[in-house]
């Protein structure tokens, strides 16, 4: 699939537009917490035909703008099943950062995904892998070329596990599982630049325990 990245909002989160070349159907991965992504997508010509919205996890910067996107796009929204309790705290997550103006209503979740589930986008298929640790249900979506990892893995770093509901031991297990996927996969993180699984396995100081 064709991948376009939009870095939006106060947390500079990477959101992604995936386009199935055969049918033109699109997926959005994560939303930001402002209307910025919606504005970016509305400015495209043609405006993308968004079939699905995929949330990697329930943090404000990744899921907070879901209602604004749902007002415009008639898309099916997927959330990792184990992430539902954290997702439900969106109306108070701004308070965690001392920023009540960032509290957001929860959008509508249409489908809960479990490890190994497959999701159709036009004629393309994405697979969901559960990688808890940063949050209880954090997960990644991938096809044969690309993986969208949310805050599981960054170029040269990993997601923090010291926020509410984070778990360092689970994170280490998840990273280990992630590294059983093809090293060629291009890694699209929730923050920062693109990388590959094999590059991170070789160079990322937080993955030293796997080398
Ligand atoms: Zn996060």
Coordinates of C-alpha atoms and ligand atoms in Angstrom, one line a residue:
X1 CA 0.0 0.0 0.0
X2 CA 1.0 3.6 -0.6
X3 CA 1.9 5.3 2.8
X4 CA 1.7 9.0 3.6
X5 CA 2.6 10.4 7.0
X6 CA 1.1 13.5 8.6
X7 CA 2.7 14.7 11.8
X8 CA 0.0 16.6 13.8
X9 CA -1.0 18.1 17.1
X10 CA 0.8 19.3 20.3
X11 CA 2.4 15.8 20.7
X12 CA 3.7 15.8 17.1
X13 CA 2.2 12.3 16.6
X14 CA 2.6 10.5 13.3
X15 CA -0.7 9.6 11.7
X16 CA -0.8 7.6 8.5
X17 CA -2.9 7.4 5.4
X18 CA -2.6 4.0 3.6
X19 CA -4.0 3.6 0.1
X20 CA -4.7 0.3 -1.6
X21 CA -3.4 1.0 -5.1
X22 CA -5.8 -1.4 -6.8
X23 CA -9.1 0.0 -5.4
X24 CA -8.2 3.4 -4.0
X25 CA -9.7 2.4 -0.7
X26 CA -7.8 3.9 2.3
X27 CA -7.0 3.3 5.9
X28 CA -6.0 5.9 8.6
X29 CA -3.7 4.8 11.4
X30 CA -4.2 7.0 14.5
X31 CA -5.8 10.4 14.6
X32 CA -3.9 13.0 16.5
X33 CA -5.8 15.0 19.1
X34 CA -6.8 18.0 17.0
X35 CA -8.6 18.6 13.7
X36 CA -5.3 18.9 11.9
X37 CA -5.3 15.5 10.3
X38 CA -8.9 16.0 9.1
X39 CA -7.8 19.3 7.5
X40 CA -4.8 17.6 5.9
X41 CA -7.0 14.9 4.4
X42 CA -9.7 17.3 3.2
X43 CA -7.0 19.3 1.4
X44 CA -6.0 16.3 -0.7
X45 CA -7.3 16.0 -4.3
X46 CA -9.2 13.7 -4.5
X47 CA -10.2 13.5 -0.8
X48 CA -9.3 9.9 0.2
X49 CA -11.9 7.2 0.3
X50 CA -11.4 6.1 3.9
X51 CA -12.8 2.7 4.6
X52 CA -11.2 2.0 8.0
X53 CA -9.7 3.9 10.9
X54 CA -7.1 1.8 12.9
X55 CA -6.1 2.8 16.4
X56 CA -2.8 1.5 17.7
X57 CA -3.7 2.5 21.3
X58 CA -6.0 4.7 23.4
X59 CA -3.7 7.6 24.3
X60 CA -5.0 11.1 23.6
X61 CA -2.4 12.0 21.0
X62 CA -3.3 8.8 19.0
X63 CA -7.1 8.6 19.4
X64 CA -8.3 12.0 20.6
X65 CA -9.4 13.3 17.2
X66 CA -11.5 10.2 16.4
X67 CA -14.9 12.0 16.7
X68 CA -13.8 14.7 14.2
X69 CA -12.7 12.2 11.6
X70 CA -15.9 10.1 12.1
X71 CA -18.1 13.2 11.5
X72 CA -16.5 13.4 8.0
X73 CA -15.6 9.8 7.0
X74 CA -18.0 6.9 7.0
X75 CA -15.3 4.4 8.1
X76 CA -15.2 1.4 10.4
X77 CA -13.1 2.0 13.4
X78 CA -10.9 -0.7 15.0
X79 CA -9.4 -0.7 18.5
X80 CA -7.3 -3.4 20.2
X81 CA -9.7 -5.2 22.5
X82 CA -7.4 -4.9 25.6
X83 CA -7.2 -1.2 25.0
X84 CA -10.9 -0.4 25.7
X85 CA -10.4 0.5 29.4
X86 CA -7.7 3.0 28.6
X87 CA -9.6 4.4 25.6
X88 CA -12.5 5.0 27.9
X89 CA -10.4 7.4 29.9
X90 CA -10.0 9.9 26.9
X91 CA -12.4 12.4 28.6
X92 CA -9.9 12.8 31.5
X93 CA -6.5 12.1 29.9
X94 CA -5.8 15.8 29.4
X95 CA -5.8 16.1 33.2
X96 CA -2.9 13.6 33.4
X97 CA -0.8 16.2 31.6
X98 CA -2.3 19.2 33.5
X99 CA -4.1 20.1 30.3
X100 CA -7.8 19.9 30.9
X101 CA -8.5 21.6 27.5
X102 CA -7.1 18.4 25.9
X103 CA -9.8 16.1 27.4
X104 CA -11.6 14.5 24.5
X105 CA -14.9 12.6 24.1
X106 CA -14.5 9.0 23.1
X107 CA -15.3 8.3 19.5
X108 CA -17.3 5.3 18.3
X109 CA -15.5 1.9 18.2
X110 CA -17.0 -0.5 15.7
X111 CA -14.7 -3.5 16.0
X112 CA -12.4 -4.8 18.7
X113 CA -9.3 -6.6 17.3
X114 CA -7.4 -9.5 18.8
X115 CA -3.9 -10.8 18.1
X116 CA -3.7 -12.3 14.6
X117 CA -6.9 -10.7 13.3
X118 CA -6.9 -9.6 9.6
X119 CA -8.4 -6.4 8.3
X120 CA -9.3 -5.7 4.7
X121 CA -8.6 -2.4 3.0
X122 CA -9.8 -2.6 -0.5
X123 CA -7.9 -5.6 -2.0
X124 CA -5.1 -5.3 0.6
X125 CA -5.0 -7.1 4.0
X126 CA -3.4 -5.9 7.3
X127 CA -2.7 -8.2 10.2
X128 CA -2.9 -7.1 13.8
X129 CA -0.2 -8.1 16.3
X130 CA -0.8 -7.4 20.0
X131 CA 2.3 -5.7 21.6
X132 CA 1.2 -4.6 25.1
X133 CA 3.6 -2.7 27.5
X134 CA 3.4 1.0 26.6
X135 CA -0.4 0.4 27.3
X136 CA -2.4 -2.7 28.1
X137 CA -3.6 -3.3 24.6
X138 CA -1.1 -1.4 22.4
X139 CA -0.8 -3.2 19.0
X140 CA 0.6 -2.9 15.5
X141 CA -0.9 -3.4 12.1
X142 CA 1.3 -4.8 9.2
X143 CA 1.4 -6.2 5.7
X144 CA 4.3 -7.6 3.8
X145 CA 6.1 -4.3 3.5
X146 CA 5.1 -2.0 6.3
X147 CA 4.3 -2.1 10.0
X148 CA 2.6 0.6 12.0
X149 CA 3.8 0.3 15.6
X150 CA 2.3 3.2 17.5
X151 CA 4.3 3.8 20.6
X152 CA 5.8 0.3 20.8
X153 CA 9.1 1.1 19.0
X154 CA 10.9 4.2 17.8
X155 CA 14.0 4.7 15.8
X156 CA 16.7 4.2 18.5
X157 CA 14.2 4.0 21.4
X158 CA 11.0 2.4 22.7
X159 CA 7.7 3.6 24.1
X160 CA 7.7 4.6 27.8
X161 CA 6.2 2.3 30.3
X162 CA 5.9 4.6 33.2
X163 CA 2.5 6.1 32.3
X164 CA -0.6 4.8 34.0
X165 CA -1.3 1.2 32.9
X166 CA 2.2 0.8 31.4
X167 CA 4.2 -2.5 32.1
X168 CA 7.9 -2.9 31.4
X169 CA 8.0 -6.7 31.5
X170 CA 5.1 -7.0 29.0
X171 CA 6.9 -4.5 26.8
X172 CA 10.0 -6.6 26.7
X173 CA 8.0 -9.7 25.7
X174 CA 6.2 -7.7 23.0
X175 CA 9.5 -6.4 21.6
X176 CA 10.8 -9.9 21.4
X177 CA 7.6 -11.1 19.5
X178 CA 7.8 -8.1 17.2
X179 CA 11.3 -9.1 16.2
X180 CA 10.1 -12.5 15.0
X181 CA 8.4 -10.7 12.0
X182 CA 10.4 -10.0 8.9
X183 CA 13.4 -7.7 9.5
X184 CA 12.7 -6.1 6.1
X185 CA 9.5 -4.5 7.4
X186 CA 9.5 -0.7 7.3
X187 CA 8.7 0.6 10.7
X188 CA 6.3 3.6 10.9
X189 CA 6.3 4.8 14.5
X190 CA 3.9 7.0 16.4
X191 CA 6.7 9.6 16.8
X192 CA 10.0 10.2 14.9
X193 CA 11.5 8.9 11.7
X194 CA 11.0 5.7 9.7
X195 CA 13.2 2.7 10.3
X196 CA 13.2 -1.1 9.7
X197 CA 12.9 -4.0 12.2
X198 CA 16.3 -5.3 11.4
X199 CA 18.0 -1.9 11.8
X200 CA 16.5 -1.5 15.2
X201 CA 17.4 -5.1 16.2
X202 CA 21.0 -4.3 15.3
X203 CA 21.3 -0.7 16.7
X204 CA 18.6 0.1 19.2
X205 CA 20.1 0.3 22.7
X206 CA 16.7 -0.8 24.2
X207 CA 16.8 -4.0 22.2
X208 CA 20.3 -5.0 23.4
X209 CA 18.7 -7.8 25.5
X210 CA 17.6 -9.5 22.2
X211 CA 21.1 -9.4 20.6
Ligands
LIG1 ZN1 1.1 6.5 23.7

